[in-house]
PDB file of C-alpha atoms in Angstrom:
ATOM      1  CA  UNK A 246       0.000   0.000   0.000  1.00  0.00           C
ATOM      2  CA  UNK A 247       1.200   3.479  -0.939  1.00  0.00           C
ATOM      3  CA  UNK A 248      -0.606   6.424   0.617  1.00  0.00           C
ATOM      4  CA  UNK A 249      -0.215  10.158   0.065  1.00  0.00           C
ATOM      5  CA  UNK A 250      -1.829  12.987   2.031  1.00  0.00           C
ATOM      6  CA  UNK A 251      -1.790  16.606   0.833  1.00  0.00           C
ATOM      7  CA  UNK A 252      -2.240  19.676   2.995  1.00  0.00           C
ATOM      8  CA  UNK A 253      -1.560  23.406   2.930  1.00  0.00           C
ATOM      9  CA  UNK A 254      -4.279  24.669   0.613  1.00  0.00           C
ATOM     10  CA  UNK A 255      -6.424  27.668   1.388  1.00  0.00           C
ATOM     11  CA  UNK A 256      -7.625  31.077   0.250  1.00  0.00           C
ATOM     12  CA  UNK A 257      -5.052  33.700  -0.754  1.00  0.00           C
ATOM     13  CA  UNK A 258      -5.042  36.975  -2.657  1.00  0.00           C
ATOM     14  CA  UNK A 259      -3.517  37.277  -6.111  1.00  0.00           C
ATOM     15  CA  UNK A 260       0.238  37.707  -5.820  1.00  0.00           C
ATOM     16  CA  UNK A 261       0.411  35.743  -2.579  1.00  0.00           C
ATOM     17  CA  UNK A 262       2.092  32.433  -1.760  1.00  0.00           C
ATOM     18  CA  UNK A 263       1.204  28.991  -0.435  1.00  0.00           C
ATOM     19  CA  UNK A 264       3.262  25.910   0.388  1.00  0.00           C
ATOM     20  CA  UNK A 265       1.629  22.523  -0.150  1.00  0.00           C
ATOM     21  CA  UNK A 266       2.825  19.367   1.621  1.00  0.00           C
ATOM     22  CA  UNK A 267       2.560  15.727   0.535  1.00  0.00           C
ATOM     23  CA  UNK A 268       3.301  13.133   3.225  1.00  0.00           C
ATOM     24  CA  UNK A 269       3.998   9.678   1.786  1.00  0.00           C
ATOM     25  CA  UNK A 270       4.005   6.162   3.248  1.00  0.00           C
ATOM     26  CA  UNK A 271       4.404   2.602   1.984  1.00  0.00           C
ATOM     27  CA  UNK A 272       7.406   3.358  -0.225  1.00  0.00           C
ATOM     28  CA  UNK A 273       8.645   0.694  -2.641  1.00  0.00           C
ATOM     29  CA  UNK A 274      11.355   0.361  -5.271  1.00  0.00           C
ATOM     30  CA  UNK A 275      10.409   2.480  -8.275  1.00  0.00           C
ATOM     31  CA  UNK A 276       8.403   4.950  -6.161  1.00  0.00           C
ATOM     32  CA  UNK A 277      11.119   7.595  -5.930  1.00  0.00           C
ATOM     33  CA  UNK A 278       9.227  10.060  -8.177  1.00  0.00           C
ATOM     34  CA  UNK A 279       6.484  12.345  -6.822  1.00  0.00           C
ATOM     35  CA  UNK A 280       4.375  14.482  -9.140  1.00  0.00           C
ATOM     36  CA  UNK A 281       2.082  17.444  -8.577  1.00  0.00           C
ATOM     37  CA  UNK A 282      -1.137  17.934 -10.569  1.00  0.00           C
ATOM     38  CA  UNK A 283      -4.150  20.241 -10.407  1.00  0.00           C
ATOM     39  CA  UNK A 284      -7.728  19.875 -11.578  1.00  0.00           C
ATOM     40  CA  UNK A 285     -10.719  22.184 -12.034  1.00  0.00           C
ATOM     41  CA  UNK A 286     -14.316  20.974 -12.516  1.00  0.00           C
ATOM     42  CA  UNK A 287     -14.952  19.539 -15.974  1.00  0.00           C
ATOM     43  CA  UNK A 288     -11.269  19.308 -16.938  1.00  0.00           C
ATOM     44  CA  UNK A 289      -8.537  16.685 -16.842  1.00  0.00           C
ATOM     45  CA  UNK A 290      -5.779  16.813 -14.278  1.00  0.00           C
ATOM     46  CA  UNK A 291      -2.839  18.915 -15.486  1.00  0.00           C
ATOM     47  CA  UNK A 292       0.802  18.192 -14.727  1.00  0.00           C
ATOM     48  CA  UNK A 293       2.607  20.871 -12.737  1.00  0.00           C
ATOM     49  CA  UNK A 294       5.891  19.474 -11.464  1.00  0.00           C
ATOM     50  CA  UNK A 295       7.764  16.322 -10.490  1.00  0.00           C
ATOM     51  CA  UNK A 296      10.715  15.655  -8.225  1.00  0.00           C
ATOM     52  CA  UNK A 297      13.172  12.744  -8.020  1.00  0.00           C
ATOM     53  CA  UNK A 298      15.205  12.398  -4.850  1.00  0.00           C
ATOM     54  CA  UNK A 299      18.206  10.737  -6.489  1.00  0.00           C
ATOM     55  CA  UNK A 300      20.181  13.569  -8.070  1.00  0.00           C
ATOM     56  CA  UNK A 301      17.678  16.157  -6.801  1.00  0.00           C
ATOM     57  CA  UNK A 302      16.085  16.351 -10.246  1.00  0.00           C
ATOM     58  CA  UNK A 303      12.993  18.471 -10.877  1.00  0.00           C
ATOM     59  CA  UNK A 304      10.666  18.789 -13.871  1.00  0.00           C
ATOM     60  CA  UNK A 305       8.244  21.717 -14.349  1.00  0.00           C
ATOM     61  CA  UNK A 306       5.429  22.488 -16.726  1.00  0.00           C
ATOM     62  CA  UNK A 307       6.000  25.668 -18.723  1.00  0.00           C
ATOM     63  CA  UNK A 308       2.917  27.226 -17.160  1.00  0.00           C
ATOM     64  CA  UNK A 309       4.479  27.300 -13.677  1.00  0.00           C
ATOM     65  CA  UNK A 310       8.216  27.651 -14.338  1.00  0.00           C
ATOM     66  CA  UNK A 311       9.614  30.515 -12.298  1.00  0.00           C
ATOM     67  CA  UNK A 312       6.637  30.571  -9.905  1.00  0.00           C
ATOM     68  CA  UNK A 313       6.366  27.040  -8.435  1.00  0.00           C
ATOM     69  CA  UNK A 314       9.204  25.085  -6.799  1.00  0.00           C
ATOM     70  CA  UNK A 315       9.188  21.422  -5.724  1.00  0.00           C
ATOM     71  CA  UNK A 316      11.496  20.172  -2.980  1.00  0.00           C
ATOM     72  CA  UNK A 317      11.602  17.302  -0.489  1.00  0.00           C
ATOM     73  CA  UNK A 318      12.528  16.369   3.062  1.00  0.00           C
ATOM     74  CA  UNK A 319      13.341  12.656   2.924  1.00  0.00           C
ATOM     75  CA  UNK A 320      13.651  12.359   6.713  1.00  0.00           C
ATOM     76  CA  UNK A 321       9.964  13.302   6.952  1.00  0.00           C
ATOM     77  CA  UNK A 322       8.883  11.403   3.804  1.00  0.00           C
ATOM     78  CA  UNK A 323       7.422  14.694   2.628  1.00  0.00           C
ATOM     79  CA  UNK A 324       7.433  16.516  -0.711  1.00  0.00           C
ATOM     80  CA  UNK A 325       6.534  20.200  -0.937  1.00  0.00           C
ATOM     81  CA  UNK A 326       5.269  22.534  -3.637  1.00  0.00           C
ATOM     82  CA  UNK A 327       6.096  26.185  -2.997  1.00  0.00           C
ATOM     83  CA  UNK A 328       3.726  28.386  -5.019  1.00  0.00           C
ATOM     84  CA  UNK A 329       4.553  32.081  -5.451  1.00  0.00           C
ATOM     85  CA  UNK A 330       2.976  34.923  -7.440  1.00  0.00           C
ATOM     86  CA  UNK A 331      -0.356  33.111  -7.413  1.00  0.00           C
ATOM     87  CA  UNK A 332      -3.020  34.077  -9.942  1.00  0.00           C
ATOM     88  CA  UNK A 333      -6.799  33.516  -9.984  1.00  0.00           C
ATOM     89  CA  UNK A 334      -6.185  31.016 -12.802  1.00  0.00           C
ATOM     90  CA  UNK A 335      -4.291  28.847 -10.285  1.00  0.00           C
ATOM     91  CA  UNK A 336      -7.541  28.106  -8.425  1.00  0.00           C
ATOM     92  CA  UNK A 337      -7.969  24.310  -8.440  1.00  0.00           C
ATOM     93  CA  UNK A 338      -7.751  21.136  -6.394  1.00  0.00           C
ATOM     94  CA  UNK A 339      -4.090  20.171  -6.092  1.00  0.00           C
ATOM     95  CA  UNK A 340      -2.974  16.525  -5.887  1.00  0.00           C
ATOM     96  CA  UNK A 341       0.314  14.754  -5.347  1.00  0.00           C
ATOM     97  CA  UNK A 342       0.926  11.394  -6.986  1.00  0.00           C
ATOM     98  CA  UNK A 343       3.450   8.555  -7.056  1.00  0.00           C
ATOM     99  CA  UNK A 344       4.163   5.279  -8.826  1.00  0.00           C
ATOM    100  CA  UNK A 345       5.580   6.631 -12.106  1.00  0.00           C
ATOM    101  CA  UNK A 346       9.000   6.581 -13.744  1.00  0.00           C
ATOM    102  CA  UNK A 347      11.013   9.752 -14.161  1.00  0.00           C
ATOM    103  CA  UNK A 348       9.745  11.910 -17.019  1.00  0.00           C
ATOM    104  CA  UNK A 349       6.076  10.975 -16.609  1.00  0.00           C
ATOM    105  CA  UNK A 350       3.631  13.839 -17.185  1.00  0.00           C
ATOM    106  CA  UNK A 351       0.309  12.065 -17.750  1.00  0.00           C
ATOM    107  CA  UNK A 352      -2.066  11.298 -14.859  1.00  0.00           C
ATOM    108  CA  UNK A 353      -2.511   7.728 -16.139  1.00  0.00           C
ATOM    109  CA  UNK A 354       1.193   7.089 -15.599  1.00  0.00           C
ATOM    110  CA  UNK A 355       0.847   7.595 -11.833  1.00  0.00           C
ATOM    111  CA  UNK A 356      -0.601   4.726  -9.803  1.00  0.00           C
ATOM    112  CA  UNK A 357      -1.125   6.366  -6.409  1.00  0.00           C
ATOM    113  CA  UNK A 358      -2.898   9.627  -5.579  1.00  0.00           C
ATOM    114  CA  UNK A 359      -3.618  11.827  -2.607  1.00  0.00           C
ATOM    115  CA  UNK A 360      -7.102  13.097  -1.787  1.00  0.00           C
ATOM    116  CA  UNK A 361      -6.399  16.658  -2.929  1.00  0.00           C
ATOM    117  CA  UNK A 362      -6.295  20.067  -1.275  1.00  0.00           C
ATOM    118  CA  UNK A 363      -8.230  23.127  -2.454  1.00  0.00           C
ATOM    119  CA  UNK A 364      -6.349  26.271  -3.498  1.00  0.00           C
ATOM    120  CA  UNK A 365      -8.415  29.399  -4.144  1.00  0.00           C
ATOM    121  CA  UNK A 366      -6.822  32.642  -5.354  1.00  0.00           C
ATOM    122  CA  UNK A 367      -8.953  35.770  -5.157  1.00  0.00           C
ATOM    123  CA  UNK A 368      -8.577  38.902  -7.265  1.00  0.00           C
TER     124      UNK A 368
END
C-alpha cells in the first residue's frame, strides 16, 4: 500500500504564496518520483511538477516555471510545492501522486494519488 496525504491549501489573494505538503508512506522500489497535478471541474488533471530524490532532479510544466518550486525532506517522507505569485487562474484542487518513472507527465502514468487540497486565489 502506498498512501499520500496533501495539505496546505487555502484562500489567498492574487500575488500571494502557499506551500503545499505531501506526506507519503508505503514506499517501494520504483516509487522515488512524486508528481504534482491540479484539476478544475470539468477538466482533466494537469501536470505541474515532479521531483526525483536521487540527483535532486525536478521537472516543471511551462505554465508554472519561475513561480512554483518542488522540494523534499526525505527524513519526513514529505514533498513540498512552494507556489509564489499566485493568480486567480491557479484556483484548483491540487494533488500529489506517485508510482511513475522519471519523465512521466500524464495522470494515467501515476498509480497512487492523494485526496487533494483546495487552493483558491482571489482577485
